[in-house]
Coordinates of N, CA, C and O in Angstrom, one line a residue:
M1 N 110.4 106.2 117.8 CA 109.6 105.1 116.3 C 110.1 105.3 115.0 O 109.6 106.4 114.6
I2 N 109.1 104.6 114.5 CA 109.6 104.2 113.0 C 108.3 104.0 112.3 O 107.8 103.4 113.2
Y3 N 107.9 105.3 111.7 CA 106.8 105.0 111.1 C 106.9 104.4 109.5 O 108.4 104.9 108.6
R4 N 106.7 103.4 109.2 CA 106.2 102.6 106.9 C 105.1 102.4 107.0 O 104.0 102.0 107.3
F5 N 105.4 103.9 105.6 CA 104.6 104.3 105.2 C 104.4 103.5 103.9 O 105.6 103.7 103.1
R6 N 103.6 103.8 103.2 CA 103.0 102.6 101.5 C 102.7 104.5 100.9 O 101.8 105.2 101.5
V7 N 103.0 104.6 99.8 CA 102.5 106.5 98.9 C 102.0 105.7 98.0 O 103.3 105.2 96.4
I8 N 101.0 105.8 97.6 CA 100.4 105.3 96.5 C 100.2 106.6 95.4 O 98.9 106.9 96.1
L9 N 100.1 106.1 94.0 CA 99.7 107.0 92.9 C 98.2 106.4 92.6 O 98.3 105.8 92.4
D10 N 97.7 108.0 92.7 CA 96.3 107.4 92.5 C 95.9 107.4 90.8 O 95.7 108.3 90.0
T11 N 95.9 106.5 91.2 CA 95.9 106.3 89.0 C 95.6 104.9 88.9 O 95.9 103.9 89.5
E12 N 95.3 104.3 87.1 CA 94.9 103.0 87.2 C 96.5 102.8 86.6 O 95.9 100.6 87.7
E13 N 97.1 102.2 86.9 CA 98.9 102.0 87.4 C 99.5 102.1 88.9 O 98.7 102.1 89.4
D14 N 100.1 100.8 89.4 CA 100.5 100.5 90.1 C 101.9 101.3 90.2 O 102.7 101.0 89.7
V15 N 101.4 103.0 90.9 CA 103.2 102.7 91.1 C 103.0 103.5 92.2 O 101.8 104.5 92.7
F16 N 104.2 103.4 93.5 CA 103.6 103.4 94.6 C 105.2 103.2 95.1 O 106.0 102.7 94.5
R17 N 105.8 104.1 96.6 CA 107.3 104.3 97.6 C 107.2 103.4 98.7 O 106.0 104.2 99.3
D18 N 107.7 101.9 98.6 CA 106.9 101.8 100.6 C 108.7 103.5 100.9 O 109.6 103.1 100.6
I19 N 107.9 104.2 102.3 CA 108.9 104.4 102.9 C 109.0 104.6 104.7 O 107.7 105.0 104.4
E20 N 110.2 104.1 104.6 CA 110.1 105.0 106.7 C 110.9 106.0 107.1 O 111.8 106.4 106.0
I21 N 110.6 106.6 108.3 CA 110.8 107.9 108.5 C 110.5 107.9 110.4 O 109.1 106.9 110.5
E22 N 110.9 109.1 110.6 CA 111.1 108.7 112.4 C 109.6 109.5 112.2 O 108.5 110.5 111.8
Q23 N 109.0 109.1 113.4 CA 107.3 109.2 113.3 C 107.5 110.9 114.1 O 107.0 111.2 113.8
D24 N 108.9 111.2 114.7 CA 109.0 112.6 115.3 C 109.4 113.6 113.6 O 110.0 115.4 114.5
A25 N 109.9 113.2 113.1 CA 110.0 113.9 111.6 C 108.9 115.1 110.9 O 107.6 115.1 111.6
K26 N 109.6 116.0 110.5 CA 108.2 117.2 110.4 C 107.7 116.5 108.9 O 108.6 116.0 108.2
V27 N 106.8 117.3 109.4 CA 105.7 116.8 107.7 C 106.4 117.5 106.8 O 106.1 116.8 105.2
E28 N 106.9 118.0 106.6 CA 107.7 118.6 105.4 C 108.7 118.5 104.8 O 109.5 118.1 103.4
Q29 N 109.5 116.9 106.0 CA 110.5 115.6 105.7 C 110.4 115.0 104.6 O 110.8 114.7 103.8
F30 N 108.8 114.5 104.9 CA 108.5 113.3 104.1 C 108.2 113.8 103.1 O 107.7 113.7 101.5
H31 N 107.0 115.4 102.9 CA 107.1 115.9 101.5 C 107.9 115.5 100.3 O 108.5 116.2 99.5
N32 N 109.9 115.8 100.7 CA 110.8 116.1 100.9 C 110.8 114.8 100.4 O 111.6 114.2 99.1
V33 N 110.8 113.6 101.1 CA 111.6 112.8 101.0 C 110.6 111.9 99.8 O 111.2 111.6 98.6
I34 N 108.7 112.6 99.6 CA 107.3 111.5 98.7 C 108.9 112.5 97.6 O 108.2 111.8 96.3
N35 N 108.9 113.9 97.4 CA 109.0 114.1 96.3 C 110.1 113.7 95.3 O 110.1 113.1 94.2
Q36 N 111.6 112.7 96.2 CA 113.1 113.0 95.6 C 111.9 111.0 95.3 O 112.7 111.5 93.7
S37 N 111.3 110.6 96.0 CA 110.8 108.6 95.4 C 110.6 109.4 94.2 O 110.2 108.3 94.0
F38 N 109.6 109.8 93.9 CA 109.2 109.6 92.9 C 109.2 110.8 91.5 O 108.8 111.4 90.4
G39 N 110.9 111.5 91.2 CA 111.1 112.0 90.8 C 111.0 113.7 90.2 O 111.0 114.4 89.4
F40 N 109.9 114.0 91.5 CA 109.6 115.7 91.8 C 111.1 116.3 91.8 O 111.6 116.3 92.9
D41 N 110.4 117.9 91.3 CA 111.8 118.6 92.6 C 111.4 119.4 93.2 O 112.0 120.3 93.6
G42 N 110.3 119.8 93.3 CA 109.6 119.8 94.7 C 109.6 121.5 95.0 O 109.5 122.0 95.9
M43 N 109.8 121.7 93.6 CA 109.8 122.8 93.3 C 108.1 123.4 93.2 O 107.6 124.9 93.3
E44 N 106.9 123.1 93.5 CA 105.3 123.4 93.2 C 104.6 123.4 95.2 O 104.6 122.4 96.1
M45 N 104.0 123.9 95.2 CA 102.1 124.0 96.6 C 102.2 122.0 96.4 O 102.2 122.1 95.5
A46 N 102.2 122.1 98.0 CA 101.8 120.9 98.2 C 101.5 121.0 99.1 O 101.4 122.2 100.3
S47 N 100.2 119.9 99.9 CA 99.3 119.7 101.1 C 99.0 118.9 101.0 O 99.5 117.1 100.3
F48 N 99.0 118.6 102.7 CA 98.9 116.8 103.5 C 97.3 117.2 103.6 O 97.2 118.3 104.3
Y49 N 96.7 116.4 103.4 CA 95.3 115.8 104.5 C 94.9 114.9 105.4 O 95.4 113.6 104.4
V50 N 94.2 115.1 106.6 CA 94.1 114.4 107.4 C 93.0 113.3 107.1 O 92.3 114.2 106.0
S51 N 92.9 112.3 106.2 CA 91.5 111.3 106.1 C 91.4 109.8 107.2 O 92.0 109.6 107.5
D52 N 90.2 110.4 106.8 CA 89.4 109.0 107.2 C 88.8 107.6 106.9 O 90.0 107.3 105.3
A53 N 88.6 106.7 107.4 CA 89.0 105.3 106.5 C 88.4 105.1 104.9 O 89.1 103.9 104.1
Q54 N 87.3 106.1 104.8 CA 87.0 106.3 102.9 C 87.7 107.5 102.4 O 87.5 107.4 101.5
W55 N 89.4 107.2 102.8 CA 90.0 108.5 102.5 C 89.5 109.4 101.9 O 89.0 110.5 100.8
N56 N 88.1 110.3 102.7 CA 88.0 111.8 103.0 C 88.1 112.8 103.7 O 88.8 112.8 104.0
Q57 N 88.1 114.0 102.3 CA 90.3 114.7 102.3 C 89.2 115.1 104.2 O 87.5 116.3 104.6
G58 N 90.4 115.6 105.2 CA 90.0 116.1 106.5 C 90.9 117.2 106.1 O 91.3 118.5 105.6
E59 N 91.6 118.0 107.3 CA 92.0 118.7 107.7 C 93.3 119.2 106.8 O 93.7 118.1 106.8
E60 N 94.4 120.3 107.0 CA 95.0 120.3 105.7 C 96.1 120.7 106.6 O 96.0 122.0 107.4
I61 N 97.3 120.5 106.2 CA 98.2 120.5 106.5 C 99.3 121.2 105.8 O 99.4 120.6 104.8
S62 N 99.6 122.5 105.1 CA 99.7 123.3 104.4 C 101.7 123.1 104.0 O 102.1 123.3 105.0
L63 N 102.2 123.5 103.1 CA 103.7 123.9 102.7 C 103.5 125.3 103.3 O 104.6 125.5 104.0
F64 N 103.3 125.8 102.4 CA 103.0 127.6 103.0 C 101.3 128.3 103.1 O 100.7 127.7 103.1
D65 N 101.8 129.6 104.0 CA 100.3 130.2 104.9 C 99.9 130.6 103.7 O 100.7 131.8 103.4
M66 N 99.4 130.9 102.9 CA 98.3 131.1 102.6 C 97.3 131.3 102.7 O 96.1 132.3 101.8
S67 N 97.0 131.9 103.7 CA 95.4 131.9 104.4 C 95.2 133.3 104.6 O 97.2 134.0 104.7
D68 N 94.6 134.3 105.0 CA 94.3 135.6 104.8 C 94.7 135.8 106.6 O 94.2 136.9 106.6
G69 N 95.1 134.9 107.6 CA 95.5 135.2 108.9 C 93.7 134.7 109.4 O 93.7 135.0 110.3
T70 N 92.3 134.8 109.1 CA 91.3 135.3 110.5 C 91.6 133.7 110.5 O 90.8 133.0 111.7
Q71 N 92.4 132.8 109.8 CA 92.0 131.3 110.2 C 92.7 130.3 110.6 O 93.8 130.8 110.1
P72 N 93.8 129.8 111.7 CA 94.9 129.3 112.4 C 95.5 128.2 110.8 O 94.4 127.6 110.2
V73 N 96.5 127.6 109.9 CA 97.0 127.5 109.5 C 98.1 126.5 110.1 O 98.9 126.7 110.1
R74 N 98.2 125.2 109.2 CA 98.7 124.0 110.3 C 100.4 123.6 109.2 O 100.0 123.7 107.6
L75 N 100.9 124.0 108.9 CA 102.3 124.1 108.7 C 103.5 122.6 109.0 O 103.8 122.7 109.8
M76 N 103.4 122.7 107.2 CA 104.2 121.1 107.3 C 105.9 121.3 108.3 O 106.2 120.4 108.5
N77 N 106.2 122.8 108.0 CA 107.2 122.1 108.3 C 107.2 123.4 110.6 O 107.7 123.1 111.6
E78 N 105.8 123.4 110.8 CA 105.7 123.4 111.7 C 105.3 121.9 113.1 O 104.6 121.5 114.2
T79 N 104.7 121.3 112.2 CA 104.2 119.5 112.3 C 105.1 118.0 111.5 O 105.2 118.5 111.7
T80 N 104.9 117.9 114.0 CA 105.4 116.7 113.1 C 104.2 115.4 112.9 O 103.3 115.0 113.1
L81 N 105.0 114.3 112.3 CA 104.2 112.9 111.7 C 103.1 113.1 113.0 O 102.0 112.4 112.9
S82 N 103.7 113.1 114.0 CA 103.1 112.0 114.9 C 101.6 112.7 115.5 O 101.2 112.1 116.2
D83 N 101.8 114.5 115.5 CA 100.9 114.9 115.2 C 99.4 114.6 115.0 O 98.6 114.5 114.7
I84 N 99.7 113.8 113.8 CA 99.2 114.3 112.6 C 98.5 112.4 112.0 O 97.5 111.8 111.3
V85 N 99.7 111.4 112.4 CA 98.8 110.5 111.9 C 99.4 108.9 113.0 O 100.5 109.7 113.5
H86 N 98.7 107.5 112.9 CA 98.9 107.4 114.8 C 98.3 106.7 113.8 O 97.1 106.1 113.4
E87 N 97.9 105.1 114.9 CA 97.3 103.5 114.5 C 95.9 103.8 114.1 O 95.1 103.6 113.2
N88 N 94.7 104.6 115.6 CA 93.8 105.6 115.3 C 94.1 106.3 114.1 O 92.7 106.3 113.2
S89 N 94.9 106.6 113.4 CA 93.7 107.4 112.3 C 95.6 107.1 111.1 O 96.1 108.3 111.4
P90 N 95.4 106.4 110.5 CA 97.0 105.5 109.5 C 96.7 106.5 108.2 O 97.5 106.6 107.3
K91 N 95.4 107.4 108.1 CA 95.3 107.4 106.8 C 95.7 109.4 105.9 O 95.2 110.1 106.8
L92 N 96.3 109.7 104.9 CA 96.4 110.8 104.4 C 96.3 110.6 102.9 O 97.1 110.0 102.7
I93 N 95.8 111.6 103.2 CA 96.1 113.0 101.3 C 96.7 113.8 100.8 O 96.7 114.7 101.2
Y94 N 97.8 112.9 99.6 CA 98.7 114.2 99.2 C 98.5 114.5 98.8 O 98.3 113.8 97.2
I95 N 99.3 116.1 98.3 CA 98.5 116.3 97.1 C 99.3 117.4 96.9 O 100.2 118.4 97.0
Y96 N 100.3 117.2 95.3 CA 101.0 118.2 95.2 C 101.6 118.4 94.0 O 100.5 118.3 92.9
D97 N 101.6 119.8 93.6 CA 101.1 120.6 93.0 C 99.5 120.9 92.0 O 99.2 120.1 91.0
F98 N 98.8 121.8 92.3 CA 97.8 121.9 93.0 C 97.1 122.9 90.7 O 96.1 122.5 90.1
L99 N 98.3 123.0 90.2 CA 97.5 122.5 89.1 C 97.1 121.6 87.9 O 96.1 121.0 87.4
S100 N 98.2 120.6 87.9 CA 98.6 119.0 87.8 C 97.0 117.9 88.6 O 96.8 117.8 88.3
M101 N 97.9 118.6 89.7 CA 96.5 117.9 90.5 C 97.5 116.3 90.8 O 96.4 115.3 90.8
W102 N 98.8 115.8 91.4 CA 99.2 115.2 91.7 C 98.5 114.8 93.2 O 98.6 115.1 93.6
T103 N 97.6 113.6 92.4 CA 97.9 112.9 93.9 C 97.7 111.5 94.3 O 97.2 110.3 94.0
F104 N 97.7 111.2 96.2 CA 98.8 110.9 96.4 C 97.6 109.8 97.8 O 97.7 110.9 98.9
L105 N 98.1 108.5 98.0 CA 97.0 108.0 98.8 C 98.1 107.4 99.8 O 98.5 106.7 99.4
V106 N 98.0 108.1 101.1 CA 98.9 107.9 101.7 C 99.0 106.8 103.1 O 97.9 107.2 103.8
E107 N 99.2 105.5 103.8 CA 98.9 105.0 104.7 C 99.6 104.9 105.6 O 100.6 103.7 104.5
L108 N 99.9 104.8 106.4 CA 100.7 103.5 107.8 C 101.1 102.6 107.9 O 99.9 102.0 108.2
A109 N 101.3 102.0 107.5 CA 101.3 99.9 107.3 C 101.8 99.7 108.6 O 101.1 98.6 109.4
E110 N 102.6 100.2 109.0 CA 103.5 99.5 110.6 C 104.8 100.8 111.2 O 105.2 101.7 110.6
I111 N 104.3 100.5 112.2 CA 105.4 100.9 113.4 C 106.4 99.8 114.0 O 105.9 99.4 114.4
A112 N 107.2 101.0 113.8 CA 108.8 99.3 114.0 C 109.6 100.2 115.0 O 109.7 100.9 115.0
P113 N 110.9 99.8 115.4 CA 111.2 99.7 116.3 C 112.3 100.9 115.3 O 112.9 100.2 115.0
Y114 N 113.1 101.9 116.4 CA 114.3 102.3 115.0 C 115.2 101.4 115.1 O 115.7 100.9 116.2
E115 N 116.2 101.5 114.3 CA 117.3 100.3 113.4 C 118.2 101.3 113.6 O 118.5 101.6 112.7
N116 N 119.5 101.0 114.8 CA 120.8 101.3 115.0 C 121.9 100.9 113.4 O 121.1 99.8 113.1
G117 N 121.6 102.1 113.1 CA 122.8 102.0 111.9 C 122.4 102.5 110.6 O 122.4 102.5 109.5
R118 N 120.9 102.3 110.9 CA 119.6 102.4 108.9 C 119.8 104.8 109.0 O 119.7 104.5 110.2
E119 N 120.2 104.5 108.7 CA 119.5 106.0 108.0 C 118.4 106.0 107.2 O 117.7 105.8 106.7
Y120 N 117.4 107.5 108.2 CA 115.6 107.6 108.7 C 116.3 109.8 107.9 O 116.8 110.5 107.6
P121 N 114.9 109.7 106.9 CA 113.9 108.7 106.1 C 115.2 108.0 104.8 O 116.2 107.7 104.6
N122 N 114.2 106.8 104.6 CA 114.8 105.5 103.8 C 113.5 105.0 102.7 O 112.6 104.9 103.5
V123 N 114.0 105.1 101.6 CA 112.9 104.9 101.1 C 113.2 102.9 100.5 O 113.9 102.8 100.2
M124 N 111.9 102.3 100.9 CA 112.5 100.9 100.9 C 112.6 100.4 99.5 O 112.8 99.4 99.1
F125 N 111.1 100.1 99.5 CA 110.6 99.2 97.9 C 110.0 101.0 96.8 O 109.5 102.3 97.3
V126 N 110.7 100.1 95.7 CA 109.7 101.8 94.8 C 108.7 100.6 93.7 O 110.1 98.7 93.5
H127 N 108.1 100.2 93.2 CA 107.3 100.0 92.2 C 106.1 100.6 91.0 O 105.5 101.7 92.0
G128 N 106.8 100.8 89.7 CA 106.5 101.2 88.8 C 106.6 103.2 89.1 O 107.4 103.5 90.0
Q129 N 106.9 103.6 87.4 CA 107.3 104.5 87.6 C 105.7 105.7 86.9 O 104.6 105.5 86.5
I130 N 106.1 107.1 87.2 CA 105.2 108.1 87.5 C 104.6 108.2 85.8 O 105.4 108.2 85.3
P131 N 103.7 108.8 84.9 CA 103.9 108.6 84.2 C 103.8 110.2 84.2 O 104.2 110.9 84.1
E132 N 103.6 110.3 82.4 CA 104.9 111.8 82.0 C 103.5 113.2 82.5 O 104.3 114.5 83.0
S133 N 102.4 112.3 83.1 CA 101.3 113.8 83.4 C 100.1 113.4 84.5 O 100.3 112.0 84.5
A134 N 100.1 114.0 84.8 CA 99.2 113.7 86.2 C 97.3 113.0 85.6 O 97.1 113.3 84.5
P135 N 97.3 112.3 86.5 CA 96.3 111.6 85.6 C 94.3 112.0 85.7 O 95.2 114.0 86.6
D136 N 93.5 112.3 85.0 CA 93.3 113.3 85.1 C 91.9 112.9 86.1 O 91.7 111.3 86.6
K137 N 91.7 113.9 86.4 CA 91.2 114.4 87.6 C 89.3 114.3 87.2 O 88.8 115.1 86.9
E138 N 88.7 113.7 87.6 CA 86.3 113.5 87.5 C 86.2 114.2 88.5 O 86.1 113.6 89.6
F139 N 85.7 115.4 88.6 CA 85.3 116.5 89.9 C 83.3 116.4 89.7 O 82.9 116.4 88.4
T140 N 82.6 115.2 90.6 CA 81.5 115.0 90.6 C 81.0 116.3 92.0 O 81.4 116.4 92.6
A141 N 79.5 116.2 91.2 CA 78.9 117.0 92.4 C 78.6 116.3 93.6 O 78.7 114.8 93.6
S142 N 77.9 116.3 94.7 CA 78.4 115.3 95.2 C 76.6 115.2 96.0 O 76.4 113.6 96.6
G143 N 76.4 115.6 95.3 CA 74.7 115.2 94.7 C 73.5 115.9 93.7 O 74.2 117.4 93.4
D144 N 72.7 115.8 93.2 CA 72.0 116.4 92.5 C 70.7 117.2 93.4 O 70.7 117.3 94.9
L145 N 70.4 118.8 92.4 CA 70.2 119.7 93.0 C 69.2 119.4 93.0 O 68.1 118.6 92.4
E146 N 67.4 119.9 93.9 CA 66.5 119.5 94.3 C 66.3 120.6 93.5 O 66.9 121.8 92.7
E147 N 64.4 120.1 93.0 CA 64.2 121.5 92.2 C 64.1 123.2 93.1 O 64.5 124.0 92.0
D148 N 63.9 122.6 93.5 CA 63.7 124.7 94.2 C 64.7 124.9 94.9 O 65.3 126.0 94.8
Q149 N 66.3 124.3 94.9 CA 67.3 124.4 95.0 C 67.9 125.1 93.6 O 68.8 126.5 93.8
E150 N 67.6 124.5 91.8 CA 67.8 125.5 90.9 C 67.2 126.8 90.7 O 68.2 127.8 90.2
D151 N 65.9 127.2 91.4 CA 65.8 128.3 91.1 C 66.4 129.4 92.0 O 66.5 130.8 91.7
D152 N 66.9 128.7 93.2 CA 67.9 129.6 94.2 C 68.8 130.1 93.6 O 70.1 130.7 93.7
L153 N 70.1 129.7 91.9 CA 71.4 129.7 91.8 C 71.2 130.8 90.8 O 70.4 130.8 90.5
L154 N 72.3 131.6 91.2 CA 72.4 132.9 90.4 C 72.8 132.9 89.2 O 73.4 131.6 88.5
D155 N 71.8 134.1 88.4 CA 72.2 133.9 86.7 C 73.1 134.7 86.6 O 72.9 136.2 86.6
V156 N 74.4 134.3 86.3 CA 75.2 135.6 86.5 C 74.5 136.2 84.6 O 75.3 137.4 84.5
D157 N 73.4 136.3 84.1 CA 73.5 137.2 83.3 C 71.6 138.4 83.7 O 72.1 140.0 83.1
D158 N 71.9 138.5 83.9 CA 71.0 139.1 85.4 C 71.4 140.6 86.1 O 71.3 139.5 86.9
Y159 N 71.4 140.9 85.9 CA 72.1 141.7 86.2 C 71.5 142.6 87.2 O 72.2 143.3 88.2
T160 N 70.4 142.6 88.0 CA 69.5 143.5 88.1 C 69.1 143.0 89.8 O 69.0 143.1 90.0
E161 N 69.7 141.8 89.8 CA 70.1 141.3 91.4 C 71.4 141.7 91.8 O 70.7 141.2 92.9
L162 N 72.5 141.6 91.4 CA 73.3 142.2 91.6 C 73.9 143.3 92.1 O 74.5 143.2 93.0
G163 N 72.9 144.1 91.5 CA 73.1 145.6 92.5 C 74.2 146.5 91.8 O 74.5 147.8 92.4
F164 N 73.8 146.2 90.6 CA 75.2 147.0 89.8 C 75.1 147.0 88.2 O 74.2 145.9 87.7
S165 N 74.8 147.9 86.9 CA 74.7 147.8 85.8 C 75.1 147.0 85.0 O 76.6 147.7 85.6
E166 N 75.2 146.5 84.0 CA 75.9 145.2 83.0 C 77.6 146.6 82.6 O 78.0 145.9 83.1
N167 N 76.8 147.5 82.1 CA 78.1 148.0 81.5 C 78.6 149.9 83.9 O 79.1 150.9 82.9
W168 N 79.0 149.0 84.7 CA 79.1 149.5 86.2 C 80.7 150.0 85.4 O 80.9 151.1 85.9
N169 N 81.7 150.1 84.9 CA 82.8 150.5 84.9 C 82.6 151.4 83.7 O 83.7 152.0 83.4

């Protein structure tokens, strides 16, 4: 079967690509197609995140294992698309270049039969041009602190609570 995705750059302008790829393709191959279709060189770190219906970021599928080895990490070159995307879970978040934070919303639009004579992956449709720099992201706290929580915040200028003196070196 073939997965048909719409990959949307998270920006005010409409910038997206429609891509079809085999469901048993490795996630790394999908990463490469996205990079090529948007004009990136593919030399930066990237990750996919399984997402729920409200685009909340879930499990990470990483390009490289950057963990300390204490927890298992899913890697793009070991994971197939069908392992993480299906009709009941059709959304992914893709982040390319963690310094610039190019963020894409990826949604499975259709599952179609394989067509003989067609090469996959295939960029079916291109709309919009990617801006010269990544859109700014606004990071906010998920909620306001309660008054009693504010008292628990660490005062970095108060060295007595840190267990060493100000001139420790």
